[in-house]
Structure formats: C-alpha cells, structure tokens
CSV table of N, CA and C in Angstrom, one decimal:
chain,number,residue,atom,x,y,z
A,5,MET,N,-38.8,5.2,-38.2
A,5,MET,CA,-38.4,3.9,-37.8
A,5,MET,C,-36.8,3.8,-37.9
A,6,GLU,N,-36.3,4.3,-39.0
A,6,GLU,CA,-34.8,4.2,-39.2
A,6,GLU,C,-34.1,5.0,-38.1
A,7,SER,N,-34.6,6.2,-37.8
A,7,SER,CA,-34.0,7.0,-36.8
A,7,SER,C,-34.1,6.4,-35.4
A,8,THR,N,-35.1,5.6,-35.1
A,8,THR,CA,-35.2,4.9,-33.8
A,8,THR,C,-34.1,3.8,-33.7
A,9,LYS,N,-33.9,3.1,-34.8
A,9,LYS,CA,-32.8,2.1,-34.8
A,9,LYS,C,-31.5,2.7,-34.7
A,10,LEU,N,-31.2,3.8,-35.3
A,10,LEU,CA,-30.0,4.5,-35.3
A,10,LEU,C,-29.7,5.0,-33.8
A,11,GLU,N,-30.8,5.6,-33.2
A,11,GLU,CA,-30.6,6.1,-31.8
A,11,GLU,C,-30.4,4.9,-30.9
A,12,LEU,N,-31.0,3.8,-31.1
A,12,LEU,CA,-30.8,2.6,-30.3
A,12,LEU,C,-29.3,2.1,-30.4
A,13,VAL,N,-28.8,2.0,-31.6
A,13,VAL,CA,-27.4,1.6,-31.8
A,13,VAL,C,-26.5,2.6,-31.2
A,14,VAL,N,-26.7,3.8,-31.4
A,14,VAL,CA,-25.8,4.8,-30.8
A,14,VAL,C,-25.8,4.8,-29.3
A,15,GLY,N,-27.0,4.6,-28.7
A,15,GLY,CA,-27.2,4.5,-27.2
A,15,GLY,C,-26.5,3.3,-26.7
A,16,ALA,N,-26.6,2.1,-27.4
A,16,ALA,CA,-25.9,0.9,-27.0
A,16,ALA,C,-24.4,1.1,-27.1
A,17,PHE,N,-23.9,1.8,-28.1
A,17,PHE,CA,-22.5,2.0,-28.3
A,17,PHE,C,-21.9,2.9,-27.1
A,18,VAL,N,-22.7,4.0,-26.8
A,18,VAL,CA,-22.3,4.9,-25.7
A,18,VAL,C,-22.3,4.2,-24.4
A,19,LEU,N,-23.3,3.3,-24.2
A,19,LEU,CA,-23.3,2.6,-22.9
A,19,LEU,C,-22.2,1.6,-22.8
A,20,ALA,N,-21.8,0.9,-23.9
A,20,ALA,CA,-20.6,0.0,-23.9
A,20,ALA,C,-19.4,0.8,-23.6
A,21,GLY,N,-19.3,2.0,-24.2
A,21,GLY,CA,-18.1,2.9,-23.9
A,21,GLY,C,-18.0,3.3,-22.5
A,22,ILE,N,-19.1,3.6,-21.9
A,22,ILE,CA,-19.1,4.0,-20.4
A,22,ILE,C,-18.7,2.8,-19.6
A,23,VAL,N,-19.2,1.7,-19.8
A,23,VAL,CA,-18.8,0.5,-19.1
A,23,VAL,C,-17.3,0.2,-19.2
A,24,CYS,N,-16.8,0.3,-20.4
A,24,CYS,CA,-15.4,0.1,-20.6
A,24,CYS,C,-14.5,1.1,-19.9
A,25,LEU,N,-14.9,2.3,-19.9
A,25,LEU,CA,-14.2,3.4,-19.2
A,25,LEU,C,-14.2,3.2,-17.7
A,26,GLY,N,-15.4,2.8,-17.2
A,26,GLY,CA,-15.4,2.5,-15.7
A,26,GLY,C,-14.5,1.3,-15.4
A,27,TYR,N,-14.5,0.3,-16.2
A,27,TYR,CA,-13.6,-0.9,-15.9
A,27,TYR,C,-12.2,-0.5,-15.9
A,28,LEU,N,-11.8,0.3,-16.9
A,28,LEU,CA,-10.4,0.7,-17.0
A,28,LEU,C,-10.0,1.6,-15.9
A,29,SER,N,-10.9,2.5,-15.4
A,29,SER,CA,-10.6,3.4,-14.3
A,29,SER,C,-10.4,2.6,-13.1
A,30,ILE,N,-11.1,1.5,-12.8
A,30,ILE,CA,-11.0,0.7,-11.6
A,30,ILE,C,-9.7,-0.1,-11.7
A,31,LYS,N,-9.4,-0.7,-12.9
A,31,LYS,CA,-8.1,-1.5,-13.0
A,31,LYS,C,-6.9,-0.6,-13.0
A,32,LEU,N,-6.9,0.5,-13.7
A,32,LEU,CA,-5.7,1.3,-13.7
A,32,LEU,C,-5.5,2.0,-12.4
A,33,GLY,N,-6.6,2.4,-11.7
A,33,GLY,CA,-6.5,3.0,-10.5
A,33,GLY,C,-6.2,2.1,-9.3
A,34,LYS,N,-6.2,0.8,-9.6
A,34,LYS,CA,-6.0,-0.3,-8.6
A,34,LYS,C,-6.9,-0.1,-7.5
A,35,LEU,N,-8.2,0.1,-7.8
A,35,LEU,CA,-9.2,0.2,-6.7
A,35,LEU,C,-9.9,-1.1,-6.5
A,36,GLU,N,-10.4,-1.3,-5.3
A,36,GLU,CA,-11.1,-2.5,-5.0
A,36,GLU,C,-12.6,-2.2,-4.9
A,37,VAL,N,-13.4,-2.8,-5.8
A,37,VAL,CA,-14.8,-2.6,-5.8
A,37,VAL,C,-15.4,-3.5,-4.7
A,38,ILE,N,-15.0,-4.8,-4.7
A,38,ILE,CA,-15.5,-5.8,-3.7
A,38,ILE,C,-14.2,-6.1,-2.9
A,39,GLY,N,-14.4,-6.3,-1.6
A,39,GLY,CA,-13.4,-6.6,-0.7
A,39,GLY,C,-12.2,-7.4,-1.1
A,40,GLY,N,-12.5,-8.5,-1.9
A,40,GLY,CA,-11.4,-9.4,-2.3
A,40,GLY,C,-11.0,-10.3,-1.2
A,41,ASP,N,-10.0,-11.1,-1.5
A,41,ASP,CA,-9.4,-12.0,-0.5
A,41,ASP,C,-8.3,-11.4,0.2
A,42,LEU,N,-8.6,-10.5,1.1
A,42,LEU,CA,-7.6,-9.8,1.9
A,42,LEU,C,-7.8,-9.9,3.4
A,43,TYR,N,-6.8,-9.8,4.2
A,43,TYR,CA,-6.9,-9.6,5.6
A,43,TYR,C,-6.1,-8.5,6.1
A,44,GLU,N,-6.4,-7.9,7.2
A,44,GLU,CA,-5.7,-6.7,7.7
A,44,GLU,C,-4.9,-7.0,8.9
A,45,VAL,N,-3.7,-6.5,8.9
A,45,VAL,CA,-2.8,-6.5,10.1
A,45,VAL,C,-2.3,-5.0,10.2
A,46,ALA,N,-1.7,-4.7,11.3
A,46,ALA,CA,-1.1,-3.4,11.5
A,46,ALA,C,0.4,-3.5,11.8
A,47,ALA,N,1.0,-2.4,11.6
A,47,ALA,CA,2.5,-2.3,12.0
A,47,ALA,C,2.7,-0.9,12.6
A,48,GLN,N,3.5,-0.8,13.6
A,48,GLN,CA,3.8,0.4,14.3
A,48,GLN,C,5.2,0.9,14.0
A,49,PHE,N,5.3,2.2,13.5
A,49,PHE,CA,6.6,2.8,13.1
A,49,PHE,C,6.8,4.0,14.0
A,50,ASN,N,8.1,4.3,14.2
A,50,ASN,CA,8.5,5.6,14.8
A,50,ASN,C,8.2,6.7,13.8
A,51,SER,N,8.3,6.5,12.5
A,51,SER,CA,8.0,7.5,11.5
A,51,SER,C,7.5,6.8,10.3
A,52,ALA,N,6.4,7.3,9.7
A,52,ALA,CA,5.9,6.8,8.5
A,52,ALA,C,5.9,7.9,7.4
A,53,SER,N,6.9,8.7,7.6
A,53,SER,CA,7.1,9.9,6.7
A,53,SER,C,7.2,9.5,5.2
A,54,GLY,N,6.3,10.1,4.4
A,54,GLY,CA,6.3,9.8,3.0
A,54,GLY,C,5.4,8.6,2.5
A,55,LEU,N,5.1,7.8,3.4
A,55,LEU,CA,4.2,6.6,3.1
A,55,LEU,C,2.8,7.1,3.0
A,56,LYS,N,2.0,6.7,2.0
A,56,LYS,CA,0.7,7.1,1.8
A,56,LYS,C,-0.3,5.9,1.8
A,57,SER,N,-1.6,6.2,2.0
A,57,SER,CA,-2.6,5.1,1.9
A,57,SER,C,-2.6,4.7,0.4
A,58,GLY,N,-2.7,3.5,0.1
A,58,GLY,CA,-2.7,3.0,-1.2
A,58,GLY,C,-1.3,2.5,-1.7
A,59,ALA,N,-0.3,2.8,-0.9
A,59,ALA,CA,1.1,2.4,-1.3
A,59,ALA,C,1.1,0.9,-1.3
A,60,THR,N,2.0,0.4,-2.2
A,60,THR,CA,2.1,-1.1,-2.3
A,60,THR,C,2.9,-1.7,-1.2
A,61,ILE,N,2.5,-3.0,-0.9
A,61,ILE,CA,3.2,-3.8,0.0
A,61,ILE,C,3.8,-5.0,-0.8
A,62,GLU,N,5.2,-5.2,-0.6
A,62,GLU,CA,5.9,-6.2,-1.4
A,62,GLU,C,6.6,-7.1,-0.5
A,63,ILE,N,6.7,-8.4,-1.0
A,63,ILE,CA,7.6,-9.4,-0.4
A,63,ILE,C,8.4,-9.9,-1.5
A,64,ALA,N,9.8,-9.8,-1.4
A,64,ALA,CA,10.7,-10.2,-2.4
A,64,ALA,C,10.4,-9.5,-3.8
A,65,GLY,N,10.0,-8.3,-3.8
A,65,GLY,CA,9.7,-7.5,-5.0
A,65,GLY,C,8.4,-7.8,-5.7
A,66,VAL,N,7.5,-8.7,-5.0
A,66,VAL,CA,6.2,-9.0,-5.6
A,66,VAL,C,5.2,-8.3,-4.7
A,67,GLU,N,4.2,-7.7,-5.4
A,67,GLU,CA,3.2,-7.0,-4.7
A,67,GLU,C,2.2,-8.0,-4.1
A,68,VAL,N,2.0,-7.8,-2.8
A,68,VAL,CA,1.1,-8.7,-2.1
A,68,VAL,C,-0.1,-8.0,-1.4
A,69,GLY,N,-0.1,-6.7,-1.5
A,69,GLY,CA,-1.2,-6.0,-0.8
A,69,GLY,C,-1.0,-4.5,-0.9
A,70,ARG,N,-1.8,-3.7,-0.1
A,70,ARG,CA,-1.8,-2.3,-0.2
A,70,ARG,C,-1.9,-1.7,1.3
A,71,VAL,N,-1.4,-0.5,1.5
A,71,VAL,CA,-1.6,0.2,2.7
A,71,VAL,C,-3.0,0.7,2.8
A,72,ARG,N,-3.7,0.3,3.8
A,72,ARG,CA,-5.1,0.8,3.9
A,72,ARG,C,-5.2,2.1,4.6
A,73,GLY,N,-4.4,2.4,5.6
A,73,GLY,CA,-4.5,3.7,6.3
A,73,GLY,C,-3.4,3.9,7.2
A,74,ILE,N,-3.2,5.2,7.6
A,74,ILE,CA,-2.1,5.5,8.5
A,74,ILE,C,-2.7,6.4,9.6
A,75,THR,N,-2.5,6.0,10.9
A,75,THR,CA,-3.1,6.8,12.0
A,75,THR,C,-2.0,7.0,13.0
A,76,LEU,N,-2.3,7.9,14.0
A,76,LEU,CA,-1.3,8.2,15.0
A,76,LEU,C,-1.9,7.6,16.3
A,77,LYS,N,-1.0,6.8,17.0
A,77,LYS,CA,-1.4,6.2,18.3
A,77,LYS,C,-0.3,6.6,19.3
A,78,GLU,N,-0.6,7.4,20.2
A,78,GLU,CA,0.3,8.0,21.1
A,78,GLU,C,1.4,8.7,20.3
A,79,ASP,N,2.6,8.3,20.3
A,79,ASP,CA,3.7,8.9,19.6
A,79,ASP,C,4.2,8.1,18.4
A,80,ARG,N,3.4,7.1,18.0
A,80,ARG,CA,3.9,6.2,16.9
A,80,ARG,C,2.8,6.2,15.8
A,81,ALA,N,3.3,6.0,14.6
A,81,ALA,CA,2.4,5.8,13.4
A,81,ALA,C,2.0,4.4,13.3
A,82,VAL,N,0.7,4.2,13.2
A,82,VAL,CA,0.1,2.8,13.0
A,82,VAL,C,-0.4,2.7,11.6
A,83,VAL,N,0.3,1.8,10.9
A,83,VAL,CA,0.0,1.6,9.4
A,83,VAL,C,-0.9,0.3,9.3
A,84,THR,N,-2.1,0.4,8.7
A,84,THR,CA,-2.9,-0.7,8.5
A,84,THR,C,-2.7,-1.3,7.1
A,85,LEU,N,-2.4,-2.6,7.1
A,85,LEU,CA,-2.0,-3.3,5.9
A,85,LEU,C,-3.1,-4.3,5.5
A,86,ALA,N,-3.4,-4.2,4.2
A,86,ALA,CA,-4.4,-5.2,3.6
A,86,ALA,C,-3.5,-6.2,2.8
A,87,VAL,N,-3.4,-7.4,3.2
A,87,VAL,CA,-2.6,-8.4,2.6
A,87,VAL,C,-3.4,-9.5,2.0
A,88,GLY,N,-3.0,-10.1,0.9
A,88,GLY,CA,-3.8,-11.2,0.3
A,88,GLY,C,-3.8,-12.4,1.2
A,89,ASN,N,-5.0,-13.1,1.2
A,89,ASN,CA,-5.1,-14.3,2.1
A,89,ASN,C,-4.1,-15.4,1.8
A,90,GLY,N,-3.6,-15.5,0.6
A,90,GLY,CA,-2.6,-16.5,0.3
A,90,GLY,C,-1.2,-16.2,0.9
A,91,VAL,N,-1.0,-15.0,1.4
A,91,VAL,CA,0.3,-14.7,2.0
A,91,VAL,C,0.3,-14.9,3.5
A,92,LYS,N,1.2,-15.8,3.9
A,92,LYS,CA,1.3,-16.1,5.3
A,92,LYS,C,2.4,-15.3,6.0
A,93,LEU,N,1.9,-14.5,7.0
A,93,LEU,CA,2.8,-13.7,7.8
A,93,LEU,C,2.9,-14.3,9.2
A,94,TYR,N,4.1,-14.2,9.9
A,94,TYR,CA,4.3,-14.7,11.2
A,94,TYR,C,4.7,-13.6,12.2
A,95,THR,N,4.7,-14.0,13.4
A,95,THR,CA,5.0,-13.0,14.5
A,95,THR,C,6.4,-12.4,14.4
A,96,ASP,N,7.3,-13.0,13.7
A,96,ASP,CA,8.6,-12.5,13.5
A,96,ASP,C,8.8,-11.7,12.2
A,97,THR,N,7.7,-11.4,11.6
A,97,THR,CA,7.7,-10.6,10.3
A,97,THR,C,8.3,-9.2,10.6
A,98,ILE,N,9.2,-8.7,9.6
A,98,ILE,CA,9.8,-7.4,9.7
A,98,ILE,C,9.2,-6.5,8.6
A,99,ALA,N,8.6,-5.4,9.0
A,99,ALA,CA,8.1,-4.4,8.0
A,99,ALA,C,9.0,-3.2,7.9
A,100,SER,N,9.4,-2.9,6.7
A,100,SER,CA,10.3,-1.8,6.4
A,100,SER,C,9.7,-0.8,5.4
A,101,ILE,N,9.9,0.4,5.6
A,101,ILE,CA,9.5,1.5,4.7
A,101,ILE,C,10.7,1.7,3.7
A,102,LYS,N,10.5,1.5,2.5
A,102,LYS,CA,11.5,1.7,1.5
A,102,LYS,C,11.1,2.7,0.4
A,103,THR,N,12.1,3.1,-0.4
A,103,THR,CA,11.9,4.1,-1.4
A,103,THR,C,12.4,3.5,-2.7
A,104,ARG,N,11.6,3.8,-3.8
A,104,ARG,CA,12.0,3.4,-5.1
A,104,ARG,C,12.9,4.4,-5.7
A,105,GLY,N,14.2,4.0,-5.9
A,105,GLY,CA,15.2,5.0,-6.4
A,105,GLY,C,15.6,6.0,-5.3
A,106,ILE,N,16.2,7.1,-5.7
A,106,ILE,CA,16.6,8.1,-4.7
A,106,ILE,C,15.5,8.9,-4.1
A,107,ILE,N,14.7,9.4,-5.0
A,107,ILE,CA,13.6,10.3,-4.5
A,107,ILE,C,12.2,9.7,-5.0
A,108,GLY,N,12.1,8.4,-5.2
A,108,GLY,CA,10.9,7.8,-5.7
A,108,GLY,C,9.8,7.7,-4.6
A,109,GLU,N,8.7,7.0,-5.0
A,109,GLU,CA,7.6,6.8,-4.0
A,109,GLU,C,8.0,5.8,-3.0
A,110,LYS,N,7.4,5.9,-1.8
A,110,LYS,CA,7.6,5.0,-0.7
A,110,LYS,C,6.7,3.8,-0.8
A,111,TYR,N,7.2,2.6,-0.4
A,111,TYR,CA,6.4,1.4,-0.3
A,111,TYR,C,6.8,0.6,0.9
A,112,LEU,N,6.0,-0.4,1.2
A,112,LEU,CA,6.3,-1.2,2.4
A,112,LEU,C,6.8,-2.5,2.0
A,113,SER,N,8.0,-2.9,2.5
A,113,SER,CA,8.6,-4.2,2.2
A,113,SER,C,8.4,-5.1,3.5
A,114,LEU,N,8.0,-6.3,3.3
A,114,LEU,CA,7.8,-7.3,4.4
A,114,LEU,C,8.8,-8.4,4.2
A,115,SER,N,9.4,-8.8,5.3
A,115,SER,CA,10.2,-10.0,5.4
A,115,SER,C,9.4,-11.0,6.3
A,116,PRO,N,8.8,-12.0,5.7
A,116,PRO,CA,7.7,-12.7,6.4
A,116,PRO,C,8.2,-13.6,7.6
A,117,GLY,N,9.5,-13.8,7.7
A,117,GLY,CA,10.0,-14.7,8.8
A,117,GLY,C,9.5,-16.1,8.6
A,118,GLY,N,9.1,-16.8,9.6
A,118,GLY,CA,8.6,-18.1,9.6
A,118,GLY,C,8.8,-18.9,10.8
A,119,GLY,N,9.5,-18.3,11.8
A,119,GLY,CA,9.8,-19.0,13.0
A,119,GLY,C,8.7,-18.8,14.1
A,120,GLY,N,7.8,-17.9,13.9
A,120,GLY,CA,6.8,-17.6,15.0
A,120,GLY,C,5.5,-18.2,14.6
A,121,ASP,N,4.5,-17.8,15.4
A,121,ASP,CA,3.1,-18.2,15.1
A,121,ASP,C,2.5,-17.3,14.0
A,122,PRO,N,1.6,-17.9,13.2
A,122,PRO,CA,1.0,-17.1,12.1
A,122,PRO,C,0.2,-15.9,12.7
A,123,LEU,N,0.3,-14.8,11.9
A,123,LEU,CA,-0.5,-13.6,12.3
A,123,LEU,C,-1.9,-13.8,11.9
A,124,LYS,N,-2.8,-13.3,12.8
A,124,LYS,CA,-4.3,-13.4,12.5
A,124,LYS,C,-4.7,-12.0,12.1
A,125,PRO,N,-5.9,-11.9,11.4
A,125,PRO,CA,-6.4,-10.5,11.1
A,125,PRO,C,-6.5,-9.7,12.4
A,126,GLY,N,-6.0,-8.5,12.3
A,126,GLY,CA,-6.0,-7.5,13.4
A,126,GLY,C,-4.8,-7.6,14.3
A,127,ASP,N,-3.9,-8.5,14.1
A,127,ASP,CA,-2.6,-8.6,14.8
A,127,ASP,C,-1.7,-7.4,14.4
A,128,ILE,N,-0.7,-7.2,15.3
A,128,ILE,CA,0.3,-6.1,15.0
A,128,ILE,C,1.7,-6.7,14.8
A,129,ILE,N,2.3,-6.1,13.7
A,129,ILE,CA,3.7,-6.5,13.4
A,129,ILE,C,4.6,-5.6,14.3
A,130,ARG,N,5.4,-6.2,15.2
A,130,ARG,CA,6.2,-5.4,16.2
A,130,ARG,C,7.5,-5.0,15.6
A,131,ASP,N,8.2,-5.8,14.8
A,131,ASP,CA,9.5,-5.5,14.3
A,131,ASP,C,9.4,-4.6,13.0
A,132,THR,N,9.7,-3.3,13.1
A,132,THR,CA,9.6,-2.4,12.0
A,132,THR,C,10.9,-1.6,11.8
A,133,GLU,N,11.1,-1.1,10.6
A,133,GLU,CA,12.2,-0.2,10.3
A,133,GLU,C,11.6,1.0,9.5
A,134,SER,N,11.7,2.2,10.1
A,134,SER,CA,11.2,3.4,9.5
A,134,SER,C,12.1,3.7,8.2
A,135,GLY,N,11.5,4.5,7.3
A,135,GLY,CA,12.2,4.8,6.1
A,135,GLY,C,13.3,5.8,6.4
A,136,LEU,N,14.2,5.9,5.4
A,136,LEU,CA,15.3,6.8,5.4
A,136,LEU,C,14.8,8.2,5.0
A,137,ASP,N,14.9,9.2,5.8
A,137,ASP,CA,14.5,10.5,5.5
A,137,ASP,C,15.7,11.3,5.0
A,138,LEU,N,15.7,11.5,3.6
A,138,LEU,CA,16.8,12.2,2.9
A,138,LEU,C,16.9,13.6,3.4
A,139,GLU,N,15.8,14.3,3.6
A,139,GLU,CA,15.9,15.7,4.0
A,139,GLU,C,16.6,15.8,5.4
A,140,GLU,N,16.3,14.9,6.3
A,140,GLU,CA,16.9,14.9,7.6
A,140,GLU,C,18.4,14.7,7.5
A,141,LEU,N,18.8,13.8,6.7
A,141,LEU,CA,20.2,13.5,6.5
A,141,LEU,C,21.0,14.7,6.0
A,142,VAL,N,20.4,15.3,5.0
A,142,VAL,CA,21.0,16.5,4.4
A,142,VAL,C,21.1,17.6,5.4
A,143,SER,N,20.0,17.8,6.2
A,143,SER,CA,20.0,18.8,7.3
A,143,SER,C,21.1,18.5,8.3
A,144,GLN,N,21.3,17.3,8.7
A,144,GLN,CA,22.3,16.9,9.7
A,144,GLN,C,23.7,17.2,9.1
A,145,TYR,N,23.9,16.9,7.8
A,145,TYR,CA,25.2,17.1,7.2
A,145,TYR,C,25.5,18.6,7.1
A,146,VAL,N,24.5,19.4,6.7
A,146,VAL,CA,24.7,20.9,6.6
A,146,VAL,C,25.0,21.5,7.9
A,147,HIS,N,24.4,21.0,8.9
A,147,HIS,CA,24.6,21.6,10.3
A,147,HIS,C,25.7,20.9,11.0
A,148,GLY,N,26.5,20.0,10.4
A,148,GLY,CA,27.6,19.4,11.0
A,148,GLY,C,27.3,18.4,12.1
A,149,LYS,N,26.2,17.8,12.1
A,149,LYS,CA,25.8,16.9,13.1
A,149,LYS,C,26.0,15.4,12.7
A,150,VAL,N,26.6,15.1,11.6
A,150,VAL,CA,26.8,13.8,11.2
A,150,VAL,C,28.0,13.2,11.9
A,151,ASN,N,27.8,12.0,12.5
A,151,ASN,CA,28.9,11.3,13.2
A,151,ASN,C,29.9,10.6,12.3
C-alpha cells in the first residue's frame, strides 16, 4: 500500500515536470500552439538575404509579429508577415530589413504610415527596403568598385 502511494506521488511529480518543461519550451521558443490574434500580409523585396522564418517584426522597436515564411516569386523574395490584429498597417507602410548591431541577426522593421487605406489580410506591402549586405560592400571595396 505504501509503495503504491509513493509511486503515485512520484508519477504526479514527473507529470507536472513534463508539463512545465513543455510550457517553457513553447514560451522560450516563441512558438504558437494556437493561431492567436494575427493576420498575414506579404512584402516583396529585391533581396531577403539573411532574413529567416521566425524573425521578429518591429514597429518603433516594439515586437508586433513574426516572419511566417520566405518564398521566391519570379525574381523577387516574397516575405509573409504575421502581425497582431491590434496593429494597423496602411497601404503606404514601408518594410525594411535591418540588422541588430554590425553582424547581428536580421529583423523586419515596419513604418506603418497612415495616409492610405488599411491593409487587409493577404494584401502586399509595396514599399520595401532590402537589407544592407556587408559581404557585398566589402567585396566592392576590395575590387575597387566603390563610387
């Protein structure tokens, strides 16, 4: 009888530990188990070099969403953005690929504008600025092609 109680307590403790580990994995990994209050828009870039799925999307330094995916359409990179429903984007929004520090991770910065019509889910952001490619700049300098 005593060993059954002990096994039951140990089993409950292990189960609680597994639940806590799963919760922390989801929170620290910034994964979404349920869709959440997000809508998707897309942005087309000449180059999305260094930007990865899961990269943060920021407005004024505040995280408002994540990059869902990056695909190629003709000769341009199409980046799918998942943005919180509380964030209003307009047709004059500007999307820029930025880098944290000199060689840090890439993220997407949005300047939401406000003079156009609101973007609806599935719309495309037309005004974009590709990220600065440090390797390309060094290569141009080394080969004497800098103006």
